[in-house]
Amino acid sequence: MIYPPECESAEGASVHGGASMEHPFSPFAMAAAVDLPPKIILLDDDAEMRAMLERYLSGIGFLARSAADSPSLDRMLARETFDVLVLDVMMPGEDGLSVCRRLRAQGETIPILMLTARGETVDRILGLEMGADDYLPKPFAPRELASRLNAMVRRSRMAHPVALQEAACTRFGVYEIDFPNRRVVSGNKVVTLSTAEFALLKVFATHPGRALGRDRLIDLAKGRQHGLTERSVDVQVMRLRRLIEEDHTQPVHIQTVWGIGYQFNPCPQP
């Protein structure tokens, strides 16, 4: 359990009824610098806990969503981009530690905060070793959770842009992606891509083997500022297939994942 917002001290300020722009832990001031309020995704099998945390975080300026189990979380991560994932360690089925380990193995880089039972040192150590960025022992005050989320979002958003990791796909089939020159080459052949096409291919290449929803592709390609829509994503994918697939009617690299979106396979199995 956690301390409900109504039970916090005057110094902790109850969030009952929402919060003003001047709330000391409101993320609005920080988010103004990057134009978007922080998006938080919560994974917890306790419906009451999810509802309370969503209500509290939404009341102080976060965009909070929640999932009851790991399959629901996977679908949401495929469709949307979030700033922080809050994971409860103790859950039936795939627990928080297993989810954390699996996401990191898949290349997911979202900052992760784990909720652990007080005194469970082993869980905290394992969580950090598996890729969690922070932890918060139960019971906790929602205000402390907000403080930690603000800090994690701030660190993530203020980090300097980094070059593509070596693990990013640079070759697929007979093609090689020339990131510095924003082109695709095959021997002496150069495939010319539009800005939107290259941005989309770059997203696919840096997330190989992962199903990505259209909204997630738009966010990762920074397409909203150019008016990119779900329909135009489909059009760009069709154009990419015509350019890079041996048979665009039977694509092997950019495959459709029904109900989600698309998945890039640099080395498809025969």
Coordinates of C-alpha atoms in Angstrom, one line a residue:
M1 CA 0.0 0.0 0.0
I2 CA 1.0 3.7 -0.2
Y3 CA 0.1 6.7 1.8
P4 CA -3.0 8.2 0.1
P5 CA -2.6 11.9 -0.9
E6 CA -5.3 13.0 1.6
C7 CA -3.1 11.7 4.5
E8 CA 0.0 13.6 3.6
S9 CA 1.1 16.4 5.9
A10 CA 0.4 20.1 5.2
E11 CA 4.0 20.3 4.1
G12 CA 3.4 17.5 1.6
A13 CA 0.2 19.3 0.3
S14 CA -2.8 17.1 -0.5
V15 CA -3.5 16.8 -4.2
H16 CA -7.2 16.2 -3.6
G17 CA -9.0 18.3 -6.3
G18 CA -5.9 18.8 -8.5
A19 CA -3.0 21.2 -8.3
S20 CA -2.2 24.7 -9.6
M21 CA 0.5 25.6 -12.1
E22 CA 2.6 26.7 -9.1
H23 CA 2.5 23.3 -7.4
P24 CA 6.2 22.7 -6.2
F25 CA 6.3 19.3 -7.8
S26 CA 4.3 20.1 -11.0
P27 CA 6.2 19.2 -14.1
F28 CA 4.8 22.1 -16.1
A29 CA 7.8 24.4 -15.7
M30 CA 10.2 21.7 -16.8
A31 CA 7.9 20.5 -19.6
A32 CA 7.5 24.0 -21.0
A33 CA 11.1 23.8 -22.1
V34 CA 10.3 20.8 -24.3
D35 CA 6.7 21.6 -25.1
L36 CA 5.2 18.4 -23.9
P37 CA 4.0 17.3 -20.4
P38 CA 5.8 14.1 -19.2
K39 CA 4.0 10.9 -20.1
I40 CA 4.1 8.1 -17.5
I41 CA 3.0 4.5 -17.9
L42 CA 2.2 2.5 -14.8
L43 CA 2.2 -1.3 -14.6
D44 CA 0.4 -2.7 -11.6
D45 CA -2.1 -5.5 -11.2
D46 CA -3.9 -3.6 -8.3
A47 CA -6.8 -1.7 -10.0
E48 CA -7.2 0.6 -7.0
M49 CA -3.5 1.5 -6.9
R50 CA -3.5 2.3 -10.7
A51 CA -6.6 4.5 -10.4
M52 CA -5.3 6.4 -7.5
L53 CA -1.8 7.0 -9.0
E54 CA -3.3 8.0 -12.4
R55 CA -5.6 10.5 -10.7
Y56 CA -2.8 12.0 -8.6
L57 CA -0.2 12.2 -11.3
S58 CA -2.8 13.6 -13.8
G59 CA -3.8 16.2 -11.2
I60 CA -0.3 17.7 -11.1
G61 CA 0.4 17.8 -14.8
F62 CA 1.6 14.4 -15.9
L63 CA 0.0 12.4 -18.7
A64 CA -0.6 9.2 -16.9
R65 CA -1.6 5.8 -18.4
S66 CA -1.7 2.4 -16.8
A67 CA -1.6 -1.3 -17.6
A68 CA -2.8 -4.3 -15.6
D69 CA -0.4 -6.8 -17.0
S70 CA 2.6 -7.2 -19.3
P71 CA 0.8 -8.0 -22.5
S72 CA -1.2 -4.7 -22.1
L73 CA 2.0 -2.9 -21.4
D74 CA 3.7 -4.2 -24.5
R75 CA 0.8 -3.1 -26.7
M76 CA 0.9 0.4 -25.2
L77 CA 4.7 0.7 -25.5
A78 CA 4.4 -0.3 -29.2
R79 CA 1.8 2.3 -29.9
E80 CA 3.0 5.3 -27.8
T81 CA 6.2 6.9 -26.5
F82 CA 6.4 7.4 -22.7
D83 CA 9.0 9.2 -20.6
V84 CA 9.0 6.9 -17.6
L85 CA 7.7 3.4 -16.8
V86 CA 6.7 2.6 -13.2
L87 CA 6.9 -1.1 -12.5
D88 CA 5.5 -3.0 -9.5
V89 CA 7.8 -5.8 -8.6
M90 CA 5.2 -8.2 -7.1
M91 CA 2.7 -9.2 -9.8
P92 CA 1.1 -12.4 -10.8
G93 CA 2.3 -13.9 -14.1
E94 CA 5.3 -11.9 -15.5
D95 CA 6.5 -9.9 -12.5
G96 CA 8.2 -6.5 -12.5
L97 CA 11.8 -7.9 -12.5
S98 CA 11.1 -10.2 -15.4
V99 CA 9.4 -7.3 -17.4
C100 CA 12.4 -5.1 -16.7
R101 CA 14.9 -7.7 -17.8
R102 CA 12.9 -8.5 -21.0
L103 CA 12.4 -4.9 -22.0
R104 CA 16.1 -4.2 -21.6
A105 CA 17.0 -7.3 -23.6
Q106 CA 14.8 -6.1 -26.4
G107 CA 16.6 -2.8 -26.5
E108 CA 13.9 -0.7 -24.7
T109 CA 15.6 2.4 -23.2
I110 CA 12.7 4.0 -21.4
P111 CA 13.7 5.0 -17.8
I112 CA 12.2 2.5 -15.3
L113 CA 11.3 3.1 -11.7
M114 CA 10.5 0.0 -9.7
L115 CA 8.2 -0.2 -6.7
T116 CA 9.5 -2.6 -4.2
A117 CA 8.4 -3.9 -0.8
R118 CA 10.2 -2.1 2.1
G119 CA 13.2 -4.1 3.3
E120 CA 13.4 -6.3 0.2
T121 CA 17.0 -5.4 -0.6
V122 CA 17.4 -8.3 -3.0
D123 CA 14.6 -7.0 -5.2
R124 CA 16.1 -3.5 -5.3
I125 CA 19.6 -4.9 -6.2
L126 CA 18.2 -7.2 -8.8
G127 CA 16.0 -4.4 -10.3
L128 CA 19.0 -2.1 -10.7
E129 CA 21.2 -4.9 -12.1
M130 CA 18.5 -5.7 -14.6
G131 CA 18.3 -2.2 -15.9
A132 CA 16.0 -0.2 -13.6
D133 CA 17.0 3.4 -13.1
D134 CA 15.5 4.0 -9.7
Y135 CA 13.4 2.3 -7.1
L136 CA 10.9 3.4 -4.5
P137 CA 10.0 1.2 -1.5
K138 CA 6.5 0.7 -0.3
P139 CA 4.7 2.3 1.5
F140 CA 5.5 5.7 -0.1
A141 CA 4.0 9.1 -0.3
P142 CA 2.7 10.1 -3.8
R143 CA 4.7 13.3 -3.5
E144 CA 7.9 11.4 -3.3
L145 CA 6.9 9.4 -6.4
A146 CA 6.2 12.7 -8.2
S147 CA 9.6 14.0 -7.2
R148 CA 11.4 11.0 -8.5
L149 CA 9.5 11.0 -11.7
N150 CA 10.3 14.6 -12.3
A151 CA 14.0 14.0 -11.7
M152 CA 14.0 11.0 -14.1
V153 CA 12.2 12.9 -16.8
R154 CA 14.5 15.9 -16.4
R155 CA 17.6 13.8 -16.6
S156 CA 16.3 12.0 -19.7
R157 CA 15.1 15.1 -21.5
M158 CA 18.1 17.2 -20.7
A159 CA 20.6 14.5 -21.8
H160 CA 22.7 15.5 -24.8
P161 CA 21.7 13.7 -28.0
V162 CA 24.0 10.7 -28.6
A163 CA 25.1 9.1 -31.8
L164 CA 23.5 6.0 -33.0
Q165 CA 24.7 3.0 -31.0
E166 CA 26.8 0.4 -32.7
A167 CA 24.0 -2.1 -32.1
A168 CA 21.8 -0.1 -34.4
C169 CA 21.2 -1.9 -37.7
T170 CA 23.3 -0.5 -40.6
R171 CA 23.0 -3.4 -43.0
F172 CA 19.9 -5.3 -44.2
G173 CA 19.7 -7.6 -47.2
V174 CA 22.0 -6.2 -49.9
Y175 CA 21.7 -2.6 -48.5
E176 CA 23.8 -0.5 -46.2
I177 CA 22.4 2.6 -44.4
D178 CA 24.7 5.6 -44.6
F179 CA 23.5 7.6 -41.6
P180 CA 25.8 10.6 -42.0
N181 CA 24.9 11.1 -45.6
R182 CA 21.2 10.1 -45.1
R183 CA 21.1 7.5 -47.9
V184 CA 20.9 3.8 -48.6
V185 CA 23.5 2.1 -50.8
S186 CA 24.0 -1.3 -52.4
G187 CA 27.3 -1.6 -54.1
N188 CA 27.5 1.2 -56.6
K189 CA 23.8 1.8 -56.4
V190 CA 22.5 4.7 -54.3
V191 CA 18.8 4.7 -53.3
T192 CA 17.5 8.2 -52.8
L193 CA 15.1 8.7 -50.0
S194 CA 13.0 11.7 -49.0
T195 CA 13.5 13.2 -45.6
A196 CA 10.3 11.5 -44.2
E197 CA 11.3 8.1 -45.7
F198 CA 14.8 8.3 -44.3
A199 CA 13.5 9.4 -40.8
L200 CA 11.2 6.4 -40.9
L201 CA 13.9 4.0 -42.0
K202 CA 16.2 5.3 -39.3
V203 CA 13.5 4.5 -36.6
F204 CA 13.1 1.0 -38.0
A205 CA 16.9 0.5 -38.1
T206 CA 17.4 1.6 -34.5
H207 CA 14.5 -0.7 -33.3
P208 CA 15.1 -3.9 -35.3
G209 CA 12.8 -6.8 -34.5
R210 CA 10.3 -4.8 -32.6
A211 CA 6.7 -4.2 -33.5
L212 CA 6.0 -0.4 -33.5
G213 CA 2.6 1.2 -33.7
R214 CA 1.9 4.1 -36.1
D215 CA 1.7 6.7 -33.2
R216 CA 5.0 5.4 -31.9
L217 CA 6.7 5.6 -35.3
I218 CA 5.4 9.2 -35.7
D219 CA 6.8 10.2 -32.3
L220 CA 10.2 8.5 -32.8
A221 CA 10.5 10.0 -36.3
K222 CA 9.5 13.4 -34.9
G223 CA 6.9 13.4 -37.6
R224 CA 4.1 15.4 -35.9
Q225 CA 5.9 18.7 -36.5
H226 CA 5.7 17.9 -40.2
G227 CA 2.1 16.9 -40.1
L228 CA 2.7 13.2 -40.3
T229 CA -0.4 11.1 -39.7
E230 CA -1.2 7.5 -39.3
R231 CA -2.4 7.3 -42.9
S232 CA 0.8 9.0 -44.2
V233 CA 2.9 6.5 -42.2
D234 CA 1.3 3.8 -44.3
V235 CA 2.1 5.7 -47.5
Q236 CA 5.7 6.2 -46.5
V237 CA 6.0 2.5 -45.6
M238 CA 4.6 1.6 -49.0
R239 CA 7.2 3.8 -50.7
L240 CA 10.0 2.4 -48.6
R241 CA 9.0 -1.2 -49.6
R242 CA 9.0 -0.3 -53.3
L243 CA 12.6 1.1 -52.8
I244 CA 14.2 -1.6 -50.6
E245 CA 12.2 -4.8 -51.0
E246 CA 13.0 -7.3 -53.7
D247 CA 9.2 -7.8 -54.0
H248 CA 7.3 -5.0 -52.4
T249 CA 4.1 -7.1 -52.5
Q250 CA 5.8 -9.8 -50.3
P251 CA 8.0 -7.7 -48.0
V252 CA 10.6 -9.4 -45.9
H253 CA 12.2 -6.4 -44.2
I254 CA 9.3 -4.1 -43.3
Q255 CA 6.5 -6.5 -42.2
T256 CA 3.0 -5.7 -41.1
V257 CA 2.1 -6.7 -37.5
W258 CA -1.7 -6.9 -37.5
G259 CA -3.3 -4.9 -34.7
I260 CA -0.1 -3.0 -33.9
G261 CA 1.8 -1.6 -36.9
Y262 CA 5.1 -2.6 -38.5
Q263 CA 8.3 -4.5 -37.6
F264 CA 11.7 -4.2 -39.3
N265 CA 13.6 -7.4 -39.8
P266 CA 17.1 -6.7 -41.1
C267 CA 18.0 -10.4 -41.4
P268 CA 14.7 -12.3 -42.1
Q269 CA 14.7 -16.0 -41.7
P270 CA 14.3 -17.9 -45.0

